[in-house]
Amino acid sequence: MNQPPSGAAGDRPARLTVGVVGAGRVGPALAAALALAGHRPVAASGVSDASRRRAEALLPGVPLVEPAEVLARADLVLLTVPDDVLPGLTAGLAETGAVRPGQLLAHASGRYGTAVLGPATRAGALPLALHPVMTFTGTPVDVQRLAGCSFGVTAPEELRLAAEALVIEMGGEPEWIAEEARPLYHAALALGANHLVTLVAQAMELLRTAGVGAPDRMLGPLLGAALDNALRSGDAALTGPVARGDAGTVAAHITELRRHAPQAVAGYLAMARTTADRALAGGLLRPELAEDLLEVLCDGDAR
């Protein structure tokens, strides 16, 4: 394999020219963070009006050009496009000769490791997978949020130090993820973060239906404490009627949800069953109480 740019395999990468292919919410923020570390953004690509506005806000003065031109100008290219677009983009760039030997190509997809960059790697590129474990707004605040943010890092062994150094320069904390573990790693993040948003939004809707004027203010302290306890203690932090085996309360919940929010019943039942299984396995839920609880949950499915 080609060697990385001078100094890139050490503890601190050489100062690099940086390009962004896909000026969505992530790429400009990563490039802006690299600029703060002394690297130099030189080109970006983006076709939508929103992409152009993000690039102007986060990378002022950086020209918007075609993807092939981004690769022509940059030592390090951030391929920050949607997951489903990444394989075709990589193959297309390699087929058209846009990839230069010794050029660092980094994507920010959680799903993929470096195998997805195979066509570019065969053309001489140096592949990196640098996935920031953070939600992005597409505004300058994202750069600040990278401080202390974990990154899922995958790279060939000879590029590991360079990959980790780039993450540290962006303010992040590198966490090594094996190539074959990337799909599971990404599923775990989606389960925790994406589904959390759905649960919170649904809980706020139900509270509004119940007459609560400020559901966000009511839920904030409760959910903050629950998240903190869960991160500290795992299943030992479980509380509430399911973990206690309070079948009567759970039955009342299901009745009320069917009356006021039938669309929430399936999710409630699925989470209640999972919670019961984990509480039972962890010794929090007594087996004799679990029987009645699971019967209620099965009845809820049958209606």
mmCIF file of C-alpha atoms in Angstrom:
data_model
loop_
_atom_site.group_PDB
_atom_site.id
_atom_site.type_symbol
_atom_site.label_atom_id
_atom_site.label_comp_id
_atom_site.label_asym_id
_atom_site.label_seq_id
_atom_site.Cartn_x
_atom_site.Cartn_y
_atom_site.Cartn_z
ATOM 1 C CA MET A 1 0.000 0.000 0.000
ATOM 2 C CA ASN A 2 1.128 3.554 -0.615
ATOM 3 C CA GLN A 3 2.504 5.461 2.328
ATOM 4 C CA PRO A 4 0.402 8.259 3.855
ATOM 5 C CA PRO A 5 1.364 11.894 3.317
ATOM 6 C CA SER A 6 4.518 12.931 5.126
ATOM 7 C CA GLY A 7 3.904 12.888 8.859
ATOM 8 C CA ALA A 8 0.393 11.397 8.595
ATOM 9 C CA ALA A 9 1.415 8.099 10.126
ATOM 10 C CA GLY A 10 2.863 9.759 13.209
ATOM 11 C CA ASP A 11 1.145 11.071 16.272
ATOM 12 C CA ARG A 12 0.240 14.320 14.494
ATOM 13 C CA PRO A 13 -0.727 14.445 10.816
ATOM 14 C CA ALA A 14 1.060 16.851 8.506
ATOM 15 C CA ARG A 15 -0.953 19.959 7.656
ATOM 16 C CA LEU A 16 -3.277 18.825 4.895
ATOM 17 C CA THR A 17 -5.427 20.433 2.264
ATOM 18 C CA VAL A 18 -8.984 19.232 2.908
ATOM 19 C CA GLY A 19 -11.875 18.697 0.522
ATOM 20 C CA VAL A 20 -15.502 17.804 1.179
ATOM 21 C CA VAL A 21 -17.631 15.760 -1.213
ATOM 22 C CA GLY A 22 -21.196 16.157 0.000
ATOM 23 C CA ALA A 23 -21.784 19.380 1.911
ATOM 24 C CA GLY A 24 -24.532 17.977 4.108
ATOM 25 C CA ARG A 25 -24.685 18.511 7.842
ATOM 26 C CA VAL A 26 -21.571 16.502 8.693
ATOM 27 C CA GLY A 27 -18.854 17.246 6.150
ATOM 28 C CA PRO A 28 -18.563 21.019 6.567
ATOM 29 C CA ALA A 29 -18.474 20.671 10.354
ATOM 30 C CA LEU A 30 -15.649 18.128 10.218
ATOM 31 C CA ALA A 31 -13.717 20.280 7.751
ATOM 32 C CA ALA A 32 -14.231 23.345 9.949
ATOM 33 C CA ALA A 33 -12.906 21.411 12.956
ATOM 34 C CA LEU A 34 -9.864 20.355 10.949
ATOM 35 C CA ALA A 35 -9.327 23.983 9.967
ATOM 36 C CA LEU A 36 -9.158 24.929 13.638
ATOM 37 C CA ALA A 37 -6.374 22.353 13.993
ATOM 38 C CA GLY A 38 -4.366 23.993 11.215
ATOM 39 C CA HIS A 39 -5.460 22.029 8.161
ATOM 40 C CA ARG A 40 -6.691 23.994 5.136
ATOM 41 C CA PRO A 41 -10.095 23.386 3.530
ATOM 42 C CA VAL A 42 -9.706 24.101 -0.180
ATOM 43 C CA ALA A 43 -12.824 22.788 -1.952
ATOM 44 C CA ALA A 44 -16.288 21.375 -1.389
ATOM 45 C CA SER A 45 -19.099 20.011 -3.507
ATOM 46 C CA GLY A 46 -22.801 20.452 -2.942
ATOM 47 C CA VAL A 47 -25.746 20.898 -5.247
ATOM 48 C CA SER A 48 -28.689 21.921 -3.074
ATOM 49 C CA ASP A 49 -29.284 25.440 -1.788
ATOM 50 C CA ALA A 50 -29.058 24.110 1.775
ATOM 51 C CA SER A 51 -25.661 22.553 1.048
ATOM 52 C CA ARG A 52 -24.383 25.810 -0.368
ATOM 53 C CA ARG A 53 -25.594 27.751 2.669
ATOM 54 C CA ARG A 54 -23.927 25.286 5.042
ATOM 55 C CA ALA A 55 -20.653 25.501 3.141
ATOM 56 C CA GLU A 56 -20.744 29.299 3.196
ATOM 57 C CA ALA A 57 -21.464 29.361 6.938
ATOM 58 C CA LEU A 58 -18.907 26.770 8.030
ATOM 59 C CA LEU A 59 -16.283 27.064 5.291
ATOM 60 C CA PRO A 60 -16.295 30.726 4.223
ATOM 61 C CA GLY A 61 -14.305 31.402 1.094
ATOM 62 C CA VAL A 62 -14.002 27.733 0.149
ATOM 63 C CA PRO A 63 -15.116 27.277 -3.471
ATOM 64 C CA LEU A 64 -17.879 24.859 -4.446
ATOM 65 C CA VAL A 65 -16.736 22.672 -7.336
ATOM 66 C CA GLU A 66 -17.477 19.286 -8.875
ATOM 67 C CA PRO A 67 -16.473 16.170 -6.847
ATOM 68 C CA ALA A 68 -13.611 15.299 -9.202
ATOM 69 C CA GLU A 69 -12.179 18.784 -8.748
ATOM 70 C CA VAL A 70 -12.414 18.419 -4.964
ATOM 71 C CA LEU A 71 -10.219 15.322 -5.215
ATOM 72 C CA ALA A 72 -7.807 17.120 -7.517
ATOM 73 C CA ARG A 73 -7.237 19.887 -4.955
ATOM 74 C CA ALA A 74 -7.150 18.029 -1.625
ATOM 75 C CA ASP A 75 -4.765 15.743 0.244
ATOM 76 C CA LEU A 76 -7.586 14.589 2.538
ATOM 77 C CA VAL A 77 -11.080 14.186 1.096
ATOM 78 C CA LEU A 78 -14.139 13.747 3.314
ATOM 79 C CA LEU A 79 -16.791 11.691 1.529
ATOM 80 C CA THR A 80 -19.815 12.783 3.568
ATOM 81 C CA VAL A 81 -22.736 11.538 1.516
ATOM 82 C CA PRO A 82 -25.679 9.299 2.527
ATOM 83 C CA ASP A 83 -24.820 5.653 3.209
ATOM 84 C CA ASP A 84 -26.649 4.355 0.148
ATOM 85 C CA VAL A 85 -24.791 6.792 -2.129
ATOM 86 C CA LEU A 86 -21.287 6.048 -0.832
ATOM 87 C CA PRO A 87 -20.527 2.786 -2.720
ATOM 88 C CA GLY A 88 -21.547 4.208 -6.099
ATOM 89 C CA LEU A 89 -19.741 7.497 -5.490
ATOM 90 C CA THR A 90 -16.516 5.712 -4.569
ATOM 91 C CA ALA A 91 -16.702 3.426 -7.585
ATOM 92 C CA GLY A 92 -17.441 6.348 -9.902
ATOM 93 C CA LEU A 93 -14.552 8.449 -8.629
ATOM 94 C CA ALA A 94 -12.168 5.531 -9.063
ATOM 95 C CA GLU A 95 -13.434 4.639 -12.545
ATOM 96 C CA THR A 96 -13.032 8.205 -13.815
ATOM 97 C CA GLY A 97 -9.468 8.491 -12.555
ATOM 98 C CA ALA A 98 -10.283 11.163 -9.985
ATOM 99 C CA VAL A 99 -8.509 9.303 -7.170
ATOM 100 C CA ARG A 100 -4.823 10.092 -6.701
ATOM 101 C CA PRO A 101 -2.359 7.568 -5.233
ATOM 102 C CA GLY A 102 -1.455 8.468 -1.665
ATOM 103 C CA GLN A 103 -4.583 10.557 -1.170
ATOM 104 C CA LEU A 104 -6.455 10.120 2.116
ATOM 105 C CA LEU A 105 -10.152 9.327 1.593
ATOM 106 C CA ALA A 106 -12.275 9.364 4.739
ATOM 107 C CA HIS A 107 -15.997 8.707 4.982
ATOM 108 C CA ALA A 108 -18.196 9.458 7.996
ATOM 109 C CA SER A 109 -20.695 6.605 7.654
ATOM 110 C CA GLY A 110 -21.442 4.550 10.736
ATOM 111 C CA ARG A 111 -22.581 1.571 8.687
ATOM 112 C CA TYR A 112 -19.417 1.028 6.679
ATOM 113 C CA GLY A 113 -15.791 0.361 7.456
ATOM 114 C CA THR A 114 -13.110 0.805 4.816
ATOM 115 C CA ALA A 115 -14.149 -2.043 2.500
ATOM 116 C CA VAL A 116 -16.702 0.268 0.863
ATOM 117 C CA LEU A 117 -13.760 2.383 -0.329
ATOM 118 C CA GLY A 118 -12.267 -0.662 -2.081
ATOM 119 C CA PRO A 119 -12.333 0.763 -5.640
ATOM 120 C CA ALA A 120 -10.535 3.905 -4.474
ATOM 121 C CA THR A 121 -8.071 1.876 -2.393
ATOM 122 C CA ARG A 122 -7.177 -0.185 -5.446
ATOM 123 C CA ALA A 123 -6.539 3.088 -7.256
ATOM 124 C CA GLY A 124 -3.991 4.033 -4.593
ATOM 125 C CA ALA A 125 -6.088 5.956 -2.054
ATOM 126 C CA LEU A 126 -5.576 5.568 1.682
ATOM 127 C CA PRO A 127 -8.949 4.622 3.236
ATOM 128 C CA LEU A 128 -10.302 5.825 6.577
ATOM 129 C CA ALA A 129 -13.693 5.423 8.266
ATOM 130 C CA LEU A 130 -14.230 8.226 10.808
ATOM 131 C CA HIS A 131 -17.782 8.225 12.147
ATOM 132 C CA PRO A 132 -18.674 10.941 14.685
ATOM 133 C CA VAL A 133 -21.170 9.626 17.233
ATOM 134 C CA MET A 134 -23.205 12.815 17.275
ATOM 135 C CA THR A 135 -26.298 14.307 15.703
ATOM 136 C CA PHE A 136 -25.648 17.336 13.503
ATOM 137 C CA THR A 137 -27.671 20.483 12.877
ATOM 138 C CA GLY A 138 -25.717 21.859 9.932
ATOM 139 C CA THR A 139 -24.770 24.986 11.906
ATOM 140 C CA PRO A 140 -21.519 26.204 13.503
ATOM 141 C CA VAL A 141 -22.592 24.799 16.885
ATOM 142 C CA ASP A 142 -21.733 21.345 15.527
ATOM 143 C CA VAL A 143 -18.028 22.172 15.578
ATOM 144 C CA GLN A 144 -18.205 22.890 19.314
ATOM 145 C CA ARG A 145 -20.127 19.675 19.943
ATOM 146 C CA LEU A 146 -17.295 17.620 18.492
ATOM 147 C CA ALA A 147 -15.283 18.333 21.649
ATOM 148 C CA GLY A 148 -15.244 15.034 23.533
ATOM 149 C CA CYS A 149 -17.390 13.301 20.900
ATOM 150 C CA SER A 150 -16.592 9.641 20.285
ATOM 151 C CA PHE A 151 -15.673 8.594 16.741
ATOM 152 C CA GLY A 152 -15.978 5.044 15.462
ATOM 153 C CA VAL A 153 -12.651 4.554 13.670
ATOM 154 C CA THR A 154 -11.759 1.843 11.156
ATOM 155 C CA ALA A 155 -8.618 1.876 9.019
ATOM 156 C CA PRO A 156 -5.821 -0.399 7.866
ATOM 157 C CA GLU A 157 -3.370 -1.020 10.670
ATOM 158 C CA GLU A 158 -0.694 1.119 9.021
ATOM 159 C CA LEU A 159 -3.094 4.083 8.987
ATOM 160 C CA ARG A 160 -4.468 3.629 12.463
ATOM 161 C CA LEU A 161 -2.301 6.305 14.088
ATOM 162 C CA ALA A 162 -3.110 8.795 11.347
ATOM 163 C CA ALA A 163 -6.846 8.123 11.666
ATOM 164 C CA GLU A 164 -6.814 8.464 15.435
ATOM 165 C CA ALA A 165 -4.709 11.635 15.256
ATOM 166 C CA LEU A 166 -7.180 13.277 12.877
ATOM 167 C CA VAL A 167 -10.036 12.471 15.244
ATOM 168 C CA ILE A 168 -8.152 13.921 18.192
ATOM 169 C CA GLU A 169 -7.400 17.081 16.195
ATOM 170 C CA MET A 170 -11.131 17.482 15.557
ATOM 171 C CA GLY A 171 -11.648 17.358 19.320
ATOM 172 C CA GLY A 172 -12.992 13.812 19.311
ATOM 173 C CA GLU A 173 -12.179 10.581 21.117
ATOM 174 C CA PRO A 174 -11.256 7.690 18.790
ATOM 175 C CA GLU A 175 -12.842 4.292 19.442
ATOM 176 C CA TRP A 176 -11.498 1.454 17.300
ATOM 177 C CA ILE A 177 -14.214 -0.586 15.528
ATOM 178 C CA ALA A 178 -13.317 -3.730 13.594
ATOM 179 C CA GLU A 179 -14.470 -3.841 9.977
ATOM 180 C CA GLU A 180 -16.814 -6.765 10.554
ATOM 181 C CA ALA A 181 -18.371 -5.088 13.610
ATOM 182 C CA ARG A 182 -19.440 -1.881 11.851
ATOM 183 C CA PRO A 183 -23.049 -2.943 11.069
ATOM 184 C CA LEU A 184 -23.651 -4.049 14.678
ATOM 185 C CA TYR A 185 -21.988 -0.895 16.004
ATOM 186 C CA HIS A 186 -24.245 1.257 13.834
ATOM 187 C CA ALA A 187 -27.368 -0.713 14.784
ATOM 188 C CA ALA A 188 -26.586 -0.102 18.456
ATOM 189 C CA LEU A 189 -26.298 3.640 17.902
ATOM 190 C CA ALA A 190 -29.532 3.766 15.913
ATOM 191 C CA LEU A 191 -31.334 1.759 18.579
ATOM 192 C CA GLY A 192 -30.195 4.149 21.289
ATOM 193 C CA ALA A 193 -30.337 7.550 19.601
ATOM 194 C CA ASN A 194 -32.894 7.381 16.803
ATOM 195 C CA HIS A 195 -35.443 5.374 18.757
ATOM 196 C CA LEU A 196 -34.950 7.624 21.768
ATOM 197 C CA VAL A 197 -36.151 10.591 19.720
ATOM 198 C CA THR A 198 -39.257 8.653 18.713
ATOM 199 C CA LEU A 199 -39.981 7.639 22.309
ATOM 200 C CA VAL A 200 -39.554 11.156 23.663
ATOM 201 C CA ALA A 201 -41.665 12.734 20.923
ATOM 202 C CA GLN A 202 -44.399 10.182 21.502
ATOM 203 C CA ALA A 203 -44.301 10.704 25.272
ATOM 204 C CA MET A 204 -44.684 14.476 24.764
ATOM 205 C CA GLU A 205 -47.700 13.937 22.500
ATOM 206 C CA LEU A 206 -49.367 11.727 25.114
ATOM 207 C CA LEU A 207 -48.731 14.269 27.858
ATOM 208 C CA ARG A 208 -50.294 17.021 25.745
ATOM 209 C CA THR A 209 -53.317 14.773 25.236
ATOM 210 C CA ALA A 210 -53.456 14.341 29.018
ATOM 211 C CA GLY A 211 -53.565 18.130 29.411
ATOM 212 C CA VAL A 212 -49.951 18.885 30.309
ATOM 213 C CA GLY A 213 -49.057 22.362 29.085
ATOM 214 C CA ALA A 214 -45.275 21.999 29.017
ATOM 215 C CA PRO A 215 -44.425 18.327 28.443
ATOM 216 C CA ASP A 216 -40.826 19.157 27.585
ATOM 217 C CA ARG A 217 -40.317 20.817 30.965
ATOM 218 C CA MET A 218 -41.954 17.881 32.733
ATOM 219 C CA LEU A 219 -39.944 15.217 30.925
ATOM 220 C CA GLY A 220 -36.567 16.971 30.982
ATOM 221 C CA PRO A 221 -35.513 16.208 34.572
ATOM 222 C CA LEU A 222 -37.062 12.729 34.503
ATOM 223 C CA LEU A 223 -35.440 11.638 31.259
ATOM 224 C CA GLY A 224 -32.145 13.269 32.149
ATOM 225 C CA ALA A 225 -32.010 11.306 35.412
ATOM 226 C CA ALA A 226 -33.105 8.087 33.693
ATOM 227 C CA LEU A 227 -30.407 8.437 31.026
ATOM 228 C CA ASP A 228 -27.727 9.202 33.597
ATOM 229 C CA ASN A 229 -28.768 6.245 35.743
ATOM 230 C CA ALA A 230 -28.892 3.897 32.751
ATOM 231 C CA LEU A 231 -25.416 4.928 31.571
ATOM 232 C CA ARG A 232 -24.055 4.413 35.074
ATOM 233 C CA SER A 233 -25.900 1.264 36.102
ATOM 234 C CA GLY A 234 -27.403 -0.434 33.057
ATOM 235 C CA ASP A 235 -30.393 -2.683 33.815
ATOM 236 C CA ALA A 236 -30.003 -2.032 37.537
ATOM 237 C CA ALA A 237 -31.484 1.415 36.851
ATOM 238 C CA LEU A 238 -34.814 -0.042 35.688
ATOM 239 C CA THR A 239 -37.828 1.310 37.575
ATOM 240 C CA GLY A 240 -41.546 1.572 36.920
ATOM 241 C CA PRO A 241 -44.501 -0.798 36.744
ATOM 242 C CA VAL A 242 -42.974 -3.315 34.331
ATOM 243 C CA ALA A 243 -39.809 -3.781 36.382
ATOM 244 C CA ARG A 244 -41.962 -4.061 39.529
ATOM 245 C CA GLY A 245 -44.342 -6.567 37.944
ATOM 246 C CA ASP A 246 -47.340 -4.293 38.467
ATOM 247 C CA ALA A 247 -49.598 -6.007 35.950
ATOM 248 C CA GLY A 248 -52.679 -3.985 36.874
ATOM 249 C CA THR A 249 -50.995 -0.685 36.108
ATOM 250 C CA VAL A 250 -49.637 -1.981 32.811
ATOM 251 C CA ALA A 251 -53.131 -3.190 31.848
ATOM 252 C CA ALA A 252 -54.511 0.272 32.624
ATOM 253 C CA HIS A 253 -51.813 1.849 30.458
ATOM 254 C CA ILE A 254 -52.732 -0.366 27.521
ATOM 255 C CA THR A 255 -56.436 0.447 27.913
ATOM 256 C CA GLU A 256 -55.771 4.191 27.933
ATOM 257 C CA LEU A 257 -53.402 4.019 24.999
ATOM 258 C CA ARG A 258 -55.956 2.088 22.958
ATOM 259 C CA ARG A 259 -58.507 4.785 23.736
ATOM 260 C CA HIS A 260 -56.405 7.881 23.145
ATOM 261 C CA ALA A 261 -53.363 6.856 21.076
ATOM 262 C CA PRO A 262 -53.790 3.450 19.416
ATOM 263 C CA GLN A 263 -50.734 4.100 17.272
ATOM 264 C CA ALA A 264 -48.608 3.932 20.448
ATOM 265 C CA VAL A 265 -49.792 0.519 21.626
ATOM 266 C CA ALA A 266 -47.465 -1.639 19.530
ATOM 267 C CA GLY A 267 -44.386 0.271 20.655
ATOM 268 C CA TYR A 268 -45.479 0.208 24.303
ATOM 269 C CA LEU A 269 -46.020 -3.565 24.211
ATOM 270 C CA ALA A 270 -42.703 -4.240 22.470
ATOM 271 C CA MET A 271 -40.723 -2.125 24.920
ATOM 272 C CA ALA A 272 -42.625 -3.517 27.917
ATOM 273 C CA ARG A 273 -41.837 -7.102 26.885
ATOM 274 C CA THR A 274 -38.160 -6.261 26.386
ATOM 275 C CA THR A 275 -38.045 -4.446 29.724
ATOM 276 C CA ALA A 276 -39.719 -7.402 31.469
ATOM 277 C CA ASP A 277 -37.232 -9.853 29.949
ATOM 278 C CA ARG A 278 -34.261 -7.780 31.067
ATOM 279 C CA ALA A 279 -35.700 -7.127 34.533
ATOM 280 C CA LEU A 280 -36.386 -10.834 34.982
ATOM 281 C CA ALA A 281 -32.893 -11.824 33.802
ATOM 282 C CA GLY A 282 -31.357 -9.231 36.137
ATOM 283 C CA GLY A 283 -33.282 -10.427 39.188
ATOM 284 C CA LEU A 284 -35.312 -7.214 39.491
ATOM 285 C CA LEU A 285 -38.635 -8.803 38.515
ATOM 286 C CA ARG A 286 -39.855 -11.742 40.564
ATOM 287 C CA PRO A 287 -40.867 -14.766 38.443
ATOM 288 C CA GLU A 288 -44.289 -15.069 40.087
ATOM 289 C CA LEU A 289 -45.073 -11.457 39.168
ATOM 290 C CA ALA A 290 -43.630 -11.823 35.680
ATOM 291 C CA GLU A 291 -46.240 -14.460 34.826
ATOM 292 C CA ASP A 292 -49.191 -12.115 35.368
ATOM 293 C CA LEU A 293 -47.376 -9.275 33.632
ATOM 294 C CA LEU A 294 -46.592 -11.301 30.524
ATOM 295 C CA GLU A 295 -50.203 -12.487 30.392
ATOM 296 C CA VAL A 296 -51.345 -8.850 30.310
ATOM 297 C CA LEU A 297 -48.895 -8.094 27.524
ATOM 298 C CA CYS A 298 -50.052 -11.108 25.516
ATOM 299 C CA ASP A 299 -53.679 -10.029 25.969
ATOM 300 C CA GLY A 300 -52.676 -6.585 24.727
ATOM 301 C CA ASP A 301 -51.365 -8.138 21.522
ATOM 302 C CA ALA A 302 -54.491 -10.202 21.026
ATOM 303 C CA ARG A 303 -56.915 -7.250 21.085
#
